[in-house]
Amino acid sequence: MKHVICARLFFCAVMVAAVASSLFAQTPAPGIAKELLAGWERAATDITDIAEAMPAEKYDFKPTPEVMTFGEQLAHVITLVQRSIDSAKGVKSEPGAPHKTMTKAEVTGLLKQTLQTGREMIASLSDAQVVEQVKPVRGDQMVTRYGFWMGPLYQVRDHHGQLVVYLRMNNIVPPTTARRPR
């Protein structure tokens, strides 16, 4: 009797493994390069939507005197992403925020353009290239290209979170919240 039960359990385990294997085989993993690109695209959409949600007359808003205005925060993001793009191209760029006096239309246009350039650079990478070692924007310790692009991606996400507060303080529902199903 024990042998019959063991044989049946073994047969069931084999069948479950075969079914699971065929299900997973039909949907191959997207690959690390595609995952990085998807993360970049989500972050770019979210911060661009934030930039568009704030009215132009509120681009000078800041919660306290010590912090950057809404527009300055976005100009800072543009500068950070552009420095990474330049570094990836082997071009040295200077730190700074030359975009502080830009209008909303100018900021959102440059933000979209800069994020699109980053998107195109990431989209051109293969899985093998994503794990190659490169020099980071700062420091001398080598990182993978994946790690390299996580730097500006983190910055975009960090500033997105800050700008959500700026919107809320102006009674504007952040686009990421507005998109959630109710």
Short mmCIF file of C-alpha atoms in Angstrom, two decimals:
data_model
loop_
_atom_site.label_atom_id
_atom_site.label_comp_id
_atom_site.label_asym_id
_atom_site.label_seq_id
_atom_site.Cartn_x
_atom_site.Cartn_y
_atom_site.Cartn_z
CA MET A 1 0.00 0.00 0.00
CA LYS A 2 2.85 2.38 0.83
CA HIS A 3 4.34 1.78 -2.62
CA VAL A 4 1.05 2.62 -4.34
CA ILE A 5 0.67 5.86 -2.37
CA CYS A 6 4.32 6.81 -3.05
CA ALA A 7 3.90 6.02 -6.75
CA ARG A 8 0.76 8.15 -6.95
CA LEU A 9 2.43 11.05 -5.11
CA PHE A 10 5.44 10.78 -7.39
CA PHE A 11 3.19 10.74 -10.47
CA CYS A 12 1.29 13.82 -9.21
CA ALA A 13 4.55 15.67 -8.51
CA VAL A 14 5.84 14.88 -12.01
CA MET A 15 2.57 16.06 -13.58
CA VAL A 16 2.57 19.31 -11.56
CA ALA A 17 6.21 19.93 -12.55
CA ALA A 18 5.44 19.26 -16.22
CA VAL A 19 2.44 21.61 -16.24
CA ALA A 20 4.34 24.33 -14.37
CA SER A 21 7.31 23.94 -16.67
CA SER A 22 5.15 24.34 -19.78
CA LEU A 23 3.43 27.42 -18.31
CA PHE A 24 6.72 29.11 -17.49
CA ALA A 25 8.23 28.14 -20.83
CA GLN A 26 5.48 30.05 -22.64
CA THR A 27 6.39 33.35 -20.95
CA PRO A 28 10.15 33.82 -21.03
CA ALA A 29 11.71 36.30 -18.63
CA PRO A 30 12.03 39.73 -20.23
CA GLY A 31 15.73 40.04 -19.43
CA ILE A 32 17.52 42.49 -17.21
CA ALA A 33 17.91 45.14 -19.94
CA LYS A 34 14.17 45.17 -20.62
CA GLU A 35 13.43 45.32 -16.88
CA LEU A 36 15.75 48.32 -16.51
CA LEU A 37 14.06 50.00 -19.47
CA ALA A 38 10.59 49.33 -18.04
CA GLY A 39 11.62 50.89 -14.72
CA TRP A 40 13.03 53.93 -16.54
CA GLU A 41 9.85 54.34 -18.58
CA ARG A 42 7.61 54.18 -15.48
CA ALA A 43 9.76 56.74 -13.65
CA ALA A 44 9.88 59.04 -16.70
CA THR A 45 6.11 58.89 -17.13
CA ASP A 46 5.47 59.54 -13.45
CA ILE A 47 7.75 62.60 -13.16
CA THR A 48 6.60 64.02 -16.50
CA ASP A 49 2.99 63.70 -15.37
CA ILE A 50 3.89 65.50 -12.13
CA ALA A 51 5.54 68.30 -14.13
CA GLU A 52 2.43 68.69 -16.25
CA ALA A 53 0.01 68.52 -13.32
CA MET A 54 1.39 71.62 -11.56
CA PRO A 55 -0.02 74.87 -12.98
CA ALA A 56 2.59 77.20 -14.51
CA GLU A 57 1.92 79.89 -11.90
CA LYS A 58 2.86 77.40 -9.15
CA TYR A 59 6.31 76.50 -10.56
CA ASP A 60 7.80 78.99 -8.07
CA PHE A 61 6.09 77.27 -5.13
CA LYS A 62 8.24 75.89 -2.33
CA PRO A 63 7.01 74.53 0.99
CA THR A 64 9.67 76.37 3.05
CA PRO A 65 12.21 79.08 2.22
CA GLU A 66 15.15 76.66 2.52
CA VAL A 67 14.13 74.26 -0.26
CA MET A 68 14.03 74.45 -4.04
CA THR A 69 10.93 75.59 -5.88
CA PHE A 70 8.90 73.09 -7.86
CA GLY A 71 10.53 74.25 -11.10
CA GLU A 72 14.02 74.15 -9.56
CA GLN A 73 13.41 70.57 -8.44
CA LEU A 74 12.62 69.59 -12.03
CA ALA A 75 15.61 71.55 -13.37
CA HIS A 76 17.74 69.65 -10.86
CA VAL A 77 16.38 66.33 -12.16
CA ILE A 78 17.17 67.38 -15.72
CA THR A 79 20.73 68.26 -14.71
CA LEU A 80 21.26 64.96 -12.86
CA VAL A 81 19.94 62.85 -15.72
CA GLN A 82 21.91 64.85 -18.30
CA ARG A 83 25.13 64.35 -16.32
CA SER A 84 24.55 60.59 -16.44
CA ILE A 85 23.81 60.72 -20.17
CA ASP A 86 26.98 62.73 -20.76
CA SER A 87 29.01 60.34 -18.61
CA ALA A 88 27.64 57.34 -20.51
CA LYS A 89 28.70 59.04 -23.75
CA GLY A 90 32.15 59.80 -22.31
CA VAL A 91 31.50 63.55 -22.17
CA LYS A 92 32.35 65.53 -19.04
CA SER A 93 29.59 67.88 -17.94
CA GLU A 94 29.69 70.46 -15.20
CA PRO A 95 27.38 70.29 -12.19
CA GLY A 96 24.88 73.06 -11.73
CA ALA A 97 21.34 74.14 -12.40
CA PRO A 98 21.38 76.42 -15.45
CA HIS A 99 17.63 75.97 -15.95
CA LYS A 100 16.35 77.87 -12.91
CA THR A 101 14.63 80.63 -14.88
CA MET A 102 12.82 78.43 -17.38
CA THR A 103 9.05 78.51 -17.88
CA LYS A 104 6.86 75.47 -17.29
CA ALA A 105 6.72 74.76 -21.03
CA GLU A 106 10.51 74.95 -21.30
CA VAL A 107 11.07 72.75 -18.24
CA THR A 108 8.59 70.07 -19.30
CA GLY A 109 9.94 70.09 -22.86
CA LEU A 110 13.55 69.71 -21.72
CA LEU A 111 12.55 67.12 -19.11
CA LYS A 112 10.81 64.99 -21.74
CA GLN A 113 13.72 65.34 -24.15
CA THR A 114 16.33 64.43 -21.53
CA LEU A 115 14.37 61.45 -20.25
CA GLN A 116 13.79 60.28 -23.83
CA THR A 117 17.53 60.42 -24.53
CA GLY A 118 18.13 58.30 -21.42
CA ARG A 119 15.41 55.91 -22.57
CA GLU A 120 17.01 55.52 -25.99
CA MET A 121 20.41 54.85 -24.46
CA ILE A 122 19.00 52.19 -22.13
CA ALA A 123 16.86 50.65 -24.91
CA SER A 124 19.98 50.12 -27.01
CA LEU A 125 21.59 47.90 -24.34
CA SER A 126 21.60 44.11 -24.44
CA ASP A 127 21.54 41.92 -21.34
CA ALA A 128 25.27 41.32 -21.81
CA GLN A 129 26.00 45.06 -21.99
CA VAL A 130 23.92 45.81 -18.92
CA VAL A 131 26.22 43.69 -16.75
CA GLU A 132 29.47 45.09 -18.16
CA GLN A 133 31.59 47.20 -15.83
CA VAL A 134 31.69 50.98 -16.44
CA LYS A 135 32.95 54.05 -14.62
CA PRO A 136 30.22 55.80 -12.61
CA VAL A 137 29.40 59.51 -12.78
CA ARG A 138 31.14 59.98 -9.42
CA GLY A 139 33.91 57.96 -7.84
CA ASP A 140 36.38 55.49 -9.23
CA GLN A 141 34.88 52.15 -8.23
CA MET A 142 33.53 50.42 -11.33
CA VAL A 143 29.85 49.45 -11.48
CA THR A 144 27.70 47.52 -13.94
CA ARG A 145 25.76 49.54 -16.51
CA TYR A 146 22.66 48.40 -14.62
CA GLY A 147 24.07 49.98 -11.45
CA PHE A 148 25.13 53.06 -13.40
CA TRP A 149 21.59 53.70 -14.72
CA MET A 150 20.05 52.98 -11.33
CA GLY A 151 21.71 56.21 -10.12
CA PRO A 152 19.64 58.62 -12.24
CA LEU A 153 16.61 56.35 -11.96
CA TYR A 154 16.83 56.61 -8.17
CA GLN A 155 17.14 60.40 -8.43
CA VAL A 156 14.06 60.67 -10.67
CA ARG A 157 12.07 58.54 -8.20
CA ASP A 158 13.37 60.50 -5.20
CA HIS A 159 12.36 63.85 -6.68
CA HIS A 160 9.04 62.42 -7.85
CA GLY A 161 8.28 61.63 -4.21
CA GLN A 162 9.23 65.14 -3.13
CA LEU A 163 7.12 66.73 -5.83
CA VAL A 164 4.09 64.68 -4.83
CA VAL A 165 4.18 66.65 -1.57
CA TYR A 166 4.39 69.95 -3.49
CA LEU A 167 1.27 68.96 -5.45
CA ARG A 168 -0.60 67.88 -2.31
CA MET A 169 0.25 71.17 -0.60
CA ASN A 170 -1.47 72.89 -3.54
CA ASN A 171 -4.55 70.64 -3.35
CA ILE A 172 -3.62 68.76 -6.52
CA VAL A 173 -4.07 65.00 -6.63
CA PRO A 174 -0.81 63.47 -7.93
CA PRO A 175 -1.26 61.71 -11.29
CA THR A 176 0.00 58.39 -9.88
CA THR A 177 -2.75 58.54 -7.27
CA ALA A 178 -5.38 59.62 -9.79
CA ARG A 179 -4.53 56.62 -12.01
CA ARG A 180 -5.12 54.05 -9.28
CA PRO A 181 -8.27 51.98 -9.67
CA ARG A 182 -10.84 52.71 -6.98
#
